[in-house]
CSV table of C-alpha atoms (C1' of nucleotides) in Angstrom, one decimal:
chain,number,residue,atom,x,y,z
A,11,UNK,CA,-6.2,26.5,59.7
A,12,UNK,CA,-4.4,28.7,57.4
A,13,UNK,CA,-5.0,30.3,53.7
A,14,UNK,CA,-2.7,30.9,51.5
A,15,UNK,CA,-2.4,34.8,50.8
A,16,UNK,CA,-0.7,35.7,47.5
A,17,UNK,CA,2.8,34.0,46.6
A,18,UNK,CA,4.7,35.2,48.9
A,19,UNK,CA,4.9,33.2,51.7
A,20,UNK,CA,7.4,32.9,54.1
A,21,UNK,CA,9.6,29.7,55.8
A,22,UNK,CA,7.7,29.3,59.1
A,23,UNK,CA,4.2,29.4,57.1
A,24,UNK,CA,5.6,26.5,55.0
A,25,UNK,CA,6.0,24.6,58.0
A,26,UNK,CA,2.6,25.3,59.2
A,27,UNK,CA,1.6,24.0,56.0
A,28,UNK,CA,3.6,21.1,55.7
A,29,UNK,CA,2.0,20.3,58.9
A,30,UNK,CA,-1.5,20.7,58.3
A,31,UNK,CA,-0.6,18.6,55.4
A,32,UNK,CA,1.0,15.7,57.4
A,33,UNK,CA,-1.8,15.9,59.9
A,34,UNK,CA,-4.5,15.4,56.7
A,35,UNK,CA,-2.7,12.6,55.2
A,36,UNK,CA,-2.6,10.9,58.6
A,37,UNK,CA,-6.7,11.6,59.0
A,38,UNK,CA,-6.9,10.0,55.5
A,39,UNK,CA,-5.6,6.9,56.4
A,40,UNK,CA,-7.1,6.3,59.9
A,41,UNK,CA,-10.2,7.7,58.3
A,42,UNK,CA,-10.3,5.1,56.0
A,43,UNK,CA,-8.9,2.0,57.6
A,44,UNK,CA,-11.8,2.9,60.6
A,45,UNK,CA,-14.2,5.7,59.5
A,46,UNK,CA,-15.2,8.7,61.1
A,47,UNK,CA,-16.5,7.4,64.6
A,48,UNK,CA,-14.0,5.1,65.5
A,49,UNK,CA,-11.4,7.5,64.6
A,50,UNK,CA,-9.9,9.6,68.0
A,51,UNK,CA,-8.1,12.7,67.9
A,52,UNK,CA,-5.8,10.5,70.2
A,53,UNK,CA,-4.9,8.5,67.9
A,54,UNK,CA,-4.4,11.3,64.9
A,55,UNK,CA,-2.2,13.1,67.3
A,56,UNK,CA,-0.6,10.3,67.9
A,57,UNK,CA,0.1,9.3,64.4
A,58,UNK,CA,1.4,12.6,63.6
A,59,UNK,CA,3.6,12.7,66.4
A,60,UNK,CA,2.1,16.1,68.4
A,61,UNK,CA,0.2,16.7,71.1
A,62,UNK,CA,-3.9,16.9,71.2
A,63,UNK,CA,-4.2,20.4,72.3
A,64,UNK,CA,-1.8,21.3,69.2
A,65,UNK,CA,-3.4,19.8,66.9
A,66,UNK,CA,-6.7,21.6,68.1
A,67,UNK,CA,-4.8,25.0,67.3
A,68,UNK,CA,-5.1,23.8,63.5
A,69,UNK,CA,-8.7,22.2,63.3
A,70,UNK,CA,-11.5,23.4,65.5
A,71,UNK,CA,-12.8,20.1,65.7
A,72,UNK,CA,-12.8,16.7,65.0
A,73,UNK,CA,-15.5,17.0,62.3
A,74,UNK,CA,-13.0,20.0,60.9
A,75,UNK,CA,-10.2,17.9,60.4
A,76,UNK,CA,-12.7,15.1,58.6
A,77,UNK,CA,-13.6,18.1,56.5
A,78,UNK,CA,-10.1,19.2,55.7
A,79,UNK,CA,-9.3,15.4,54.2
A,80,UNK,CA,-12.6,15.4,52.1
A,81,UNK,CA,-11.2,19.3,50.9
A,82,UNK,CA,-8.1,17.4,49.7
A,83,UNK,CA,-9.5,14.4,48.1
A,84,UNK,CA,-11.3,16.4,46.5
A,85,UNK,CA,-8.6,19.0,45.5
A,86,UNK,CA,-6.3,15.7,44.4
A,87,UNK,CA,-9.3,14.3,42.2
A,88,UNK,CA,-10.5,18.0,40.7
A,89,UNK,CA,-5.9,18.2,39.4
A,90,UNK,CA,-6.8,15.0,38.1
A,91,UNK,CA,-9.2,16.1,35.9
A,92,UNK,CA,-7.7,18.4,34.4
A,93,UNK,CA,-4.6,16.2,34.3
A,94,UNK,CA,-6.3,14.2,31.4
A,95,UNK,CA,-5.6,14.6,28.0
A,96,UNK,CA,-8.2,16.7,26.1
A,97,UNK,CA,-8.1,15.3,22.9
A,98,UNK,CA,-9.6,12.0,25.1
A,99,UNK,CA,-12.9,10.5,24.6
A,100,UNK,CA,-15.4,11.5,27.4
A,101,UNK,CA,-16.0,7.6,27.8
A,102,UNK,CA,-12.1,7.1,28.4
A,103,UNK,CA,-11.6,10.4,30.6
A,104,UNK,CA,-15.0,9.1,33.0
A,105,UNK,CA,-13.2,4.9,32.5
A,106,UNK,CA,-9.8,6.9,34.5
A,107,UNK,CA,-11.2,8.9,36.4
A,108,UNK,CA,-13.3,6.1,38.1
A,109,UNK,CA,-9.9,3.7,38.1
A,110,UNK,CA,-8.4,6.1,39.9
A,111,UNK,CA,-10.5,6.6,42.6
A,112,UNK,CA,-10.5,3.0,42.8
A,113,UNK,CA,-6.8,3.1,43.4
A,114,UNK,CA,-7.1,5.4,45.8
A,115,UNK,CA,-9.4,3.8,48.3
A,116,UNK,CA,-7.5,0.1,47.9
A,117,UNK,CA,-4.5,2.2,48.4
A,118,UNK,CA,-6.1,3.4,51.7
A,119,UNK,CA,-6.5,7.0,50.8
A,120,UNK,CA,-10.4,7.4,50.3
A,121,UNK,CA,-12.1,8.2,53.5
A,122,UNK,CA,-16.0,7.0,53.4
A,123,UNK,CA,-18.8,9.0,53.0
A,124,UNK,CA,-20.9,9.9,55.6
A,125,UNK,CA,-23.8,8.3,54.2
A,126,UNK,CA,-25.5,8.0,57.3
A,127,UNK,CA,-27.0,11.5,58.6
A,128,UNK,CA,-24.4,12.8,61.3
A,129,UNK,CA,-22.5,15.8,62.4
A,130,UNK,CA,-20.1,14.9,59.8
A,131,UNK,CA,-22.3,15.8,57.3
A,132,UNK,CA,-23.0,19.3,58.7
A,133,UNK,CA,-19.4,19.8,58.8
A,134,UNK,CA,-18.9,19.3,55.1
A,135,UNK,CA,-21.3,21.0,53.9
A,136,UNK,CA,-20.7,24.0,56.1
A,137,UNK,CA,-16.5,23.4,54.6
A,138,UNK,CA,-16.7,25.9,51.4
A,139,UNK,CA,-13.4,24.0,50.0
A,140,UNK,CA,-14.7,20.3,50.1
A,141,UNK,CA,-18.1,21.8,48.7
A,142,UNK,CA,-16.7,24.0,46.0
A,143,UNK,CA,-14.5,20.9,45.0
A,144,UNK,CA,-17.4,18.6,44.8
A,145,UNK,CA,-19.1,21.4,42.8
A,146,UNK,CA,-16.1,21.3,40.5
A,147,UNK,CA,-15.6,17.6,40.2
A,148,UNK,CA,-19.6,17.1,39.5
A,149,UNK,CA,-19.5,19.8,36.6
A,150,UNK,CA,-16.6,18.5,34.5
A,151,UNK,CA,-18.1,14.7,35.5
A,152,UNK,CA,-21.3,15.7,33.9
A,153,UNK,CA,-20.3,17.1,30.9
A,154,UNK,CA,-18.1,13.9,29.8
A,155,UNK,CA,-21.3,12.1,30.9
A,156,UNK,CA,-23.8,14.1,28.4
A,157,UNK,CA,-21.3,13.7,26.0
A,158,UNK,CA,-20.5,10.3,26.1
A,159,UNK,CA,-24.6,9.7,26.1
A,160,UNK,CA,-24.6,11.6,23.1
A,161,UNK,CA,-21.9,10.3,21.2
A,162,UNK,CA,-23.7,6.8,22.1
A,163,UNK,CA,-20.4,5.3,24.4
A,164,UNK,CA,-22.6,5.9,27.3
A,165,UNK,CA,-26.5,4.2,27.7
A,166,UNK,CA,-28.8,7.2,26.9
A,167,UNK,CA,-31.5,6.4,28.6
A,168,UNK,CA,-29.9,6.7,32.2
A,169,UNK,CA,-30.5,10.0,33.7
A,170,UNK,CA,-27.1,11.8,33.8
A,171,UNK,CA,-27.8,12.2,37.4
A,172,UNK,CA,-28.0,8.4,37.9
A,173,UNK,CA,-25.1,7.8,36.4
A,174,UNK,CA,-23.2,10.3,38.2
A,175,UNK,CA,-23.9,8.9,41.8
A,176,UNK,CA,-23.0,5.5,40.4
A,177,UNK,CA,-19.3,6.8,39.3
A,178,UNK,CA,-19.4,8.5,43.0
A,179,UNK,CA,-20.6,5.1,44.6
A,180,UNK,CA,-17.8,3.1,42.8
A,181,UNK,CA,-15.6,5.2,44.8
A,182,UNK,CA,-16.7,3.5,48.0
A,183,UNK,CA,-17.9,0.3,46.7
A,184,UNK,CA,-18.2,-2.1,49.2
A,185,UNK,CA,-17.0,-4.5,46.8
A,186,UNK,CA,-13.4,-3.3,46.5
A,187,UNK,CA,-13.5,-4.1,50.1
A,188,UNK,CA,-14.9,-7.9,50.1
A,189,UNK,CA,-12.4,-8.5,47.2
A,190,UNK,CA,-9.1,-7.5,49.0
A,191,UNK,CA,-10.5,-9.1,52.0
A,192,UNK,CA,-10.7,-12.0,49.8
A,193,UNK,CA,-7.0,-12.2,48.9
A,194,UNK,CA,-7.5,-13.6,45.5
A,195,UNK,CA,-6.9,-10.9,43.3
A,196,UNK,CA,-4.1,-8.5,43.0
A,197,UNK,CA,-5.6,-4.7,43.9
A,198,UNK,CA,-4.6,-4.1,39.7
A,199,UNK,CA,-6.8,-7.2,39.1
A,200,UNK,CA,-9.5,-5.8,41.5
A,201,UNK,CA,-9.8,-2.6,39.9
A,202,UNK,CA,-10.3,-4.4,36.3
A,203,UNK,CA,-13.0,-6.5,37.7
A,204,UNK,CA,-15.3,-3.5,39.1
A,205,UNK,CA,-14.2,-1.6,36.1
A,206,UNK,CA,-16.1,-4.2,34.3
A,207,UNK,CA,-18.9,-5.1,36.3
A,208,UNK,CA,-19.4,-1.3,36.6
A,209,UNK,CA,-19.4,-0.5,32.8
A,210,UNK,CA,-20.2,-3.5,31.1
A,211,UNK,CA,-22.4,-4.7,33.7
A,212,UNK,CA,-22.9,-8.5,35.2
A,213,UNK,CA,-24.8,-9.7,32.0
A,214,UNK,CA,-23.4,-11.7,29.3
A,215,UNK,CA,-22.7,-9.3,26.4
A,216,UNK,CA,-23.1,-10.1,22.5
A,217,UNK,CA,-19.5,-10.3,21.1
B,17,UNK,CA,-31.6,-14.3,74.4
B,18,UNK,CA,-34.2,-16.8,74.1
B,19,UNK,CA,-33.8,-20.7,72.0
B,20,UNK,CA,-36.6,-22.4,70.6
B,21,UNK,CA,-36.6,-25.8,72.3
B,22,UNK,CA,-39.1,-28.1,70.7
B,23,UNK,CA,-42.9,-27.3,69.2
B,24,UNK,CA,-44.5,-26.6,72.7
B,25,UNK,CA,-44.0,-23.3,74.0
B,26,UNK,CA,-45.9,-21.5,76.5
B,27,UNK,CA,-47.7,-18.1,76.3
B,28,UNK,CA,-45.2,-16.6,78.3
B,29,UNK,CA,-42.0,-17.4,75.8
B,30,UNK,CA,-44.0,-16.0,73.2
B,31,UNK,CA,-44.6,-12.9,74.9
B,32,UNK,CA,-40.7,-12.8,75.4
B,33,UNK,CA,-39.9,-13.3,71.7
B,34,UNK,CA,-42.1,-10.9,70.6
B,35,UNK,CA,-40.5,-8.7,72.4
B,36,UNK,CA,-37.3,-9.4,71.4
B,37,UNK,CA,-38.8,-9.4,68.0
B,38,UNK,CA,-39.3,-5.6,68.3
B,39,UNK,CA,-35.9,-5.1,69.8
B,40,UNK,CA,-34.5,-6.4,66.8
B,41,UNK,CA,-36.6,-4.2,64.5
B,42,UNK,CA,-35.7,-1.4,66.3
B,43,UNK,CA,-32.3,-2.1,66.3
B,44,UNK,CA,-32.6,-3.0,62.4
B,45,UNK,CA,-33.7,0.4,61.8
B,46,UNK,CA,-31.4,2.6,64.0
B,47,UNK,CA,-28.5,0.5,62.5
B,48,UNK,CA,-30.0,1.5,58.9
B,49,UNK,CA,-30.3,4.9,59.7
B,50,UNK,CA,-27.3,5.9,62.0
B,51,UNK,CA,-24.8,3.0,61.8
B,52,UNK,CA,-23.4,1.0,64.2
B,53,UNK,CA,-20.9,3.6,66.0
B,54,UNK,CA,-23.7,6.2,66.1
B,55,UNK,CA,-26.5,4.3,67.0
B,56,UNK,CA,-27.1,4.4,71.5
B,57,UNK,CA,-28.0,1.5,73.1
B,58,UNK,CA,-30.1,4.2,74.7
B,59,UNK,CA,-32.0,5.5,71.7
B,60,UNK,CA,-32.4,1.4,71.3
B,61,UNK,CA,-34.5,1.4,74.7
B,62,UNK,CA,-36.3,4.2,74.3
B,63,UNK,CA,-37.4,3.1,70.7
B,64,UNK,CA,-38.7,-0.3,72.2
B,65,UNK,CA,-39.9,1.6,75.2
B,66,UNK,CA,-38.1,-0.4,77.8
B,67,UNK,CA,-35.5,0.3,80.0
B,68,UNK,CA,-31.9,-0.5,79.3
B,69,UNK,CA,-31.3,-2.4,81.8
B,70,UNK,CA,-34.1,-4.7,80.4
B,71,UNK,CA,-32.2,-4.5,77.1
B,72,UNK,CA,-28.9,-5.7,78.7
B,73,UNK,CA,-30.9,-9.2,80.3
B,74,UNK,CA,-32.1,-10.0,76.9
B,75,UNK,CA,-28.6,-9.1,74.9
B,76,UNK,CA,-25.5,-9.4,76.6
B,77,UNK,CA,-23.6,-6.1,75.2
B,78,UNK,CA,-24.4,-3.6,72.1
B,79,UNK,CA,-22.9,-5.7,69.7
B,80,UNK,CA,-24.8,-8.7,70.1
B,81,UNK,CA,-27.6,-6.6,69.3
B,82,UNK,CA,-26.3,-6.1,65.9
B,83,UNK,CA,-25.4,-9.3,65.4
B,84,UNK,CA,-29.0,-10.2,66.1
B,85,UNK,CA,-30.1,-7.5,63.8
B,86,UNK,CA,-28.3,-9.1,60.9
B,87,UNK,CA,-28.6,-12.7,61.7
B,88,UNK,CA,-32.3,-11.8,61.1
B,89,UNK,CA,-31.6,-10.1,57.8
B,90,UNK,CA,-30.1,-13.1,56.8
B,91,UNK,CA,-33.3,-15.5,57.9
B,92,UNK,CA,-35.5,-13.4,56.2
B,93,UNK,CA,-33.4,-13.7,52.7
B,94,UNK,CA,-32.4,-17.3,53.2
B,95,UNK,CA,-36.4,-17.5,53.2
B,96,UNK,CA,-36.9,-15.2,50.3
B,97,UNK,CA,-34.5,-17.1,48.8
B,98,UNK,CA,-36.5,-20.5,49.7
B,99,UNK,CA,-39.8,-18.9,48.1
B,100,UNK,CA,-38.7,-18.3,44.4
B,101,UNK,CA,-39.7,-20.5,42.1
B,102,UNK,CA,-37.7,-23.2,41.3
B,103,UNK,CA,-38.8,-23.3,37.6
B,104,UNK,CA,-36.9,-19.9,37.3
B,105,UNK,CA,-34.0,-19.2,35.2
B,106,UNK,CA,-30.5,-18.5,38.1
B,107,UNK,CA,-30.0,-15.3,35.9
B,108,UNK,CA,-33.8,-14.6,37.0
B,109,UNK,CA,-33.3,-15.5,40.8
B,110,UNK,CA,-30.7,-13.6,41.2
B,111,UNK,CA,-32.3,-10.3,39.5
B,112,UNK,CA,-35.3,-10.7,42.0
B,113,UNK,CA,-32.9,-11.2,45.0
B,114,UNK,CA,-30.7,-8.3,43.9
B,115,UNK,CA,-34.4,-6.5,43.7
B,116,UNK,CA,-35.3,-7.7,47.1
B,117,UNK,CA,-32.4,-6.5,48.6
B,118,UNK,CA,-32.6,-3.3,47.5
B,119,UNK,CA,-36.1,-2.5,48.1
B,120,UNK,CA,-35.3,-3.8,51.9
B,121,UNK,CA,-32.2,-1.2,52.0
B,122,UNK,CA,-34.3,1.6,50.4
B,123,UNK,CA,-36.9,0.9,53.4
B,124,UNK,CA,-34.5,1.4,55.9
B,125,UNK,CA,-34.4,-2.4,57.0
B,126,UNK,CA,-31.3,-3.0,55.7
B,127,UNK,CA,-27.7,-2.8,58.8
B,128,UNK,CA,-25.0,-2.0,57.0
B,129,UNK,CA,-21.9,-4.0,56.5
B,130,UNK,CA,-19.5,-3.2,59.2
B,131,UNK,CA,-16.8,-2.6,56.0
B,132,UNK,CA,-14.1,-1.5,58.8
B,133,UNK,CA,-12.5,-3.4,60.8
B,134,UNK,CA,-14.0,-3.1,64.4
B,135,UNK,CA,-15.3,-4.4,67.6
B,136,UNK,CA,-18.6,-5.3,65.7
B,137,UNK,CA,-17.4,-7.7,63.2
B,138,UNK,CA,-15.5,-10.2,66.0
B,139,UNK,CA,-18.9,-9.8,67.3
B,140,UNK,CA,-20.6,-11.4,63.6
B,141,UNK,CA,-18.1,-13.6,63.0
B,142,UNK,CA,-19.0,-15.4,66.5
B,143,UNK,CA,-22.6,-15.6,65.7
B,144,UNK,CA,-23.1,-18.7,64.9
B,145,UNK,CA,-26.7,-17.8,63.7
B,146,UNK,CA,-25.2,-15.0,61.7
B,147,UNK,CA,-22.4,-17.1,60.1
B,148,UNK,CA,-24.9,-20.5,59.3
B,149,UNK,CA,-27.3,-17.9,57.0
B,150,UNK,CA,-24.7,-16.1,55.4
B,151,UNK,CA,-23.4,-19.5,54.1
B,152,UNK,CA,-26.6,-20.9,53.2
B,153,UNK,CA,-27.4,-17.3,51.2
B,154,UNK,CA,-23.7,-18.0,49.6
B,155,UNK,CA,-24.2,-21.2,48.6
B,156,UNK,CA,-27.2,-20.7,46.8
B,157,UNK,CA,-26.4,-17.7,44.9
B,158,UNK,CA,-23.1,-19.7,44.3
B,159,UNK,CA,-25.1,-22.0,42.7
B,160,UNK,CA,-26.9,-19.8,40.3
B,161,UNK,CA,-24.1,-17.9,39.4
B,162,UNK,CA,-22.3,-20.7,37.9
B,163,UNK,CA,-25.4,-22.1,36.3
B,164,UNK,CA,-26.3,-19.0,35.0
B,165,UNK,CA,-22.7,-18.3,33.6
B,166,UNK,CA,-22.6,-21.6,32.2
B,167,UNK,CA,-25.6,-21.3,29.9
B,168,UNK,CA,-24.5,-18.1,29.1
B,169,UNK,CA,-26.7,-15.4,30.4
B,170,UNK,CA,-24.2,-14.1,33.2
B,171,UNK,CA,-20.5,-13.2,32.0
B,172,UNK,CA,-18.1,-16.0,32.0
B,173,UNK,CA,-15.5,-14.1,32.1
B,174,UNK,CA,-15.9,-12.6,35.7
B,175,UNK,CA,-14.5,-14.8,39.0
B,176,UNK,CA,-17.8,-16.3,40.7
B,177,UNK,CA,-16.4,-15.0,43.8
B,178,UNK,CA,-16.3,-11.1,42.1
B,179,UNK,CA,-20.3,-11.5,40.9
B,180,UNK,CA,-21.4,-12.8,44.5
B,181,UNK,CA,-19.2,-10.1,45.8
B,182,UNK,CA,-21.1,-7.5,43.6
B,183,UNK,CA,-23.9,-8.8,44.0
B,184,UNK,CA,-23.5,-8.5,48.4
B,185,UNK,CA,-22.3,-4.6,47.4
B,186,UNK,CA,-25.6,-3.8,46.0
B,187,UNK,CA,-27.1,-4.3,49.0
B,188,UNK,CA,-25.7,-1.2,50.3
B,189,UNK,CA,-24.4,0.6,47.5
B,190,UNK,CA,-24.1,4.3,48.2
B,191,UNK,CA,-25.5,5.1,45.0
B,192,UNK,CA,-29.1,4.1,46.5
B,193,UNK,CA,-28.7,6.8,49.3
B,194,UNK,CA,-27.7,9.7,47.1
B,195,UNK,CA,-30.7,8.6,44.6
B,196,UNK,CA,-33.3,8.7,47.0
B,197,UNK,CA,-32.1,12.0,48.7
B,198,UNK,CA,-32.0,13.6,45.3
B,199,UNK,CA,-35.7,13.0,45.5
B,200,UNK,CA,-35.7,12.6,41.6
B,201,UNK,CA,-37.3,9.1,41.6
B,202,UNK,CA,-39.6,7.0,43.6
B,203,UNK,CA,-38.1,4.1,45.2
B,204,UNK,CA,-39.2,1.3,42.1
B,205,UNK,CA,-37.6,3.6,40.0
B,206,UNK,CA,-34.2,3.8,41.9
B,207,UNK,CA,-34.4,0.2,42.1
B,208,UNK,CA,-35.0,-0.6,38.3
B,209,UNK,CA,-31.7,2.2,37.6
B,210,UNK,CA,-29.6,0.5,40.1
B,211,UNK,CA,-30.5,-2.9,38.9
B,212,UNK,CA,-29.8,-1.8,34.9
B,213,UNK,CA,-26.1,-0.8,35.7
B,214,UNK,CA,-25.6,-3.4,37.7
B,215,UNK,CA,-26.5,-6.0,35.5
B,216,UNK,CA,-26.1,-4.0,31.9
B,217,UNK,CA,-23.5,-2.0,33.3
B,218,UNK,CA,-23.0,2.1,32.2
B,219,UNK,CA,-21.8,1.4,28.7
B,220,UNK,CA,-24.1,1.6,25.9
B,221,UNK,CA,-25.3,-1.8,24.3
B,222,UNK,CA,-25.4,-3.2,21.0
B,223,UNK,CA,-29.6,-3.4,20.5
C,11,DG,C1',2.2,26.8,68.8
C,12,DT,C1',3.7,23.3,71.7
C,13,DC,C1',3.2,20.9,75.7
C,14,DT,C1',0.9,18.6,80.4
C,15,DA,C1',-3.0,18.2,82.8
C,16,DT,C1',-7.8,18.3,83.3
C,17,DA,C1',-12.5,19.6,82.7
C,18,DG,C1',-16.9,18.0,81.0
C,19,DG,C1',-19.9,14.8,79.1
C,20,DA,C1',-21.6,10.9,76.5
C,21,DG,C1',-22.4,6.2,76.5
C,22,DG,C1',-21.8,1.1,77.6
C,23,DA,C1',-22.7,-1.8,81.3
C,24,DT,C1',-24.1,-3.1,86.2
C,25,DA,C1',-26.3,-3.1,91.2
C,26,DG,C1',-30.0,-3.9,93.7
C,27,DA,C1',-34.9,-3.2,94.8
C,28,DC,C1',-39.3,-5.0,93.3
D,15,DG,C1',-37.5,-9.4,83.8
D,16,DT,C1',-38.3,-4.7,84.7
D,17,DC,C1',-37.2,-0.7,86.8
D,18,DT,C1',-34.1,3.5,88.8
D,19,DA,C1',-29.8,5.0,89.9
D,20,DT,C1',-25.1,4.6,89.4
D,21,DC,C1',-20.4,3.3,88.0
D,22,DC,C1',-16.6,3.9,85.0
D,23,DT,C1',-14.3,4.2,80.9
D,24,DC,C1',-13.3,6.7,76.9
D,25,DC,C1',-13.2,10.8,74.2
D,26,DT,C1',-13.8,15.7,72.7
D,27,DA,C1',-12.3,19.9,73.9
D,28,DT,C1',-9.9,23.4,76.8
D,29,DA,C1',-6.8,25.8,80.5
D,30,DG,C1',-2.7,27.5,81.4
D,31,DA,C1',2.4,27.3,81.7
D,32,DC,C1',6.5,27.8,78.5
DNA sequence: GTCTATAGGAGGATAGAC
DNA sequence: GTCTATCCTCCTATAGAC
């Protein structure tokens, strides 16, 4: 695994790096098409197009290179952030920011939480870049939530807390799933829906 | 794996369906807690306290022990279901069974969905006992969604196939797990959260 | 760092006695 | 049907040559 040391960096760490990268996008998508478990190294290895034992001289472990695609996701959502416009509404910057992720997971790109306890969950905790990102993400996420709660765009009496796991849990909303199972809906169509069940809620509203 | 076949049944079945009885709680449980990949048919023995072998005569192979796990869940809300009043409002019925749910998942009763696709969900689809009670829970909530979005107190707007599909989702949303290891709230108070964005969403209403 | 080949072990499933 | 003991496949991880 390598670290980037100042900007000078020369052609044959490049390639390392555009390696490692190819090797994380591939754990993204087998990650999320068949979660953590299932997953081999085989298969990764495979899908890259190296042998095992290489890519072994990049990740330590299996639960390292799980840790290494949460880093990115993480590092992808944190430079969205701060790709939004600042003159935005919190309301609208915490509406894209939970479309986007959205997008991300029907596009295949979201691996799962490891909600159940596991030695995937050692793993990223132990990883100081997927924790540091979370940390990040979960700062700027709660300051758009108290200020949306003030501003009254945002229910005040939820705890900020609350409604911060429930923009997490939209991200791998079982939902989004069952829908594009379904076929019915266009993924665009699918995101609208959740984006309304999720902010205006199932109930009828006063119009 | 044992049939009922007619009212008489000797002491001996019943001994043999109460133990499969306590497989299937066990099995409930580990699912809940570790997931399906994770969970051993091992650990499954030694929960129960038999040998695996013994497991093995009663369920032909680990994923008919899942299967049986979730066929159960699906008796047991087909009968909740059964046991609400029928003077109720749809919009009411489906708050208590979106309630129900919940509290079951937040007790660790609750398998979760097998959302990838694996050797587990061949295994449900085949399960005739599995399939029959997810219908008859679909068809019923089916039922009150439309009713309830007819006389206005569920949003019209929304595809009846999106609210049932929500509705399934928050039976094992995420945002239940990271709530109750937050250890902010007790579980009725997770519950009445979850069930407030759900059904009045995240947005601030008009009061 | 990349490869082939293999060690080491976990876990699903079965054999055969009782 | 229950047990002990075992089989066998799959998978993570490593050894060692190049």
């Amino acid at each position: 695994m390598l670290t980037h040391n100042g900007p000078r960096v020369s052609f044959k760490v490049q390639l390392l790096q555009a390696r490692e990268e190819a090797i994380i996008q591939s754990v993204s998508h087998l990650l999320a098409s068949k979660g953590f478990e299932a997953m081999t190294v085989d298969e990764v290895a495979a899908d890259v197009g190296i042998a095992k034992a290489s890519l072994y001289k990049h990740f330590p472990s299996k639960e390292d290179l799980a840790a290494a695609a949460m880093a990115s996701v993480m590092h992808r959502a944190k430079a969205y952030l701060d790709s939004l416009p600042p003159a935005a509404s919190p309301m609208d910057n915490l509406r894209a920011v939970v479309a986007w992720t959205m997008g991300l997971k029907l596009a295949g790109e979201m691996p799962p939480l490891p909600s159940q306890n596991s030695s995937l969950r050692a793993a990223l905790i132990n990883n100081t870049a997927c924790m540091n990102g979370l940390s990040e993400v979960s700062d700027k996420l709660s300051g758009w939530i108290e200020a949306a709660q003030t501003q009254g765009s945002l229910n005040p009496k939820l705890p900020a807390i609350a409604v911060l796991y429930t923009l997490y849990a939209r991200a791998c909303d079982p939902a989004l799933e069952f829908l594009k199972m379904s076929e019915l809906h266009s993924d665009e169509e699918i995101v609208s829906l959740v984006m309304s069940t999720c902010f205006e809620g199932l109930s009828a509203r006063a119009t």
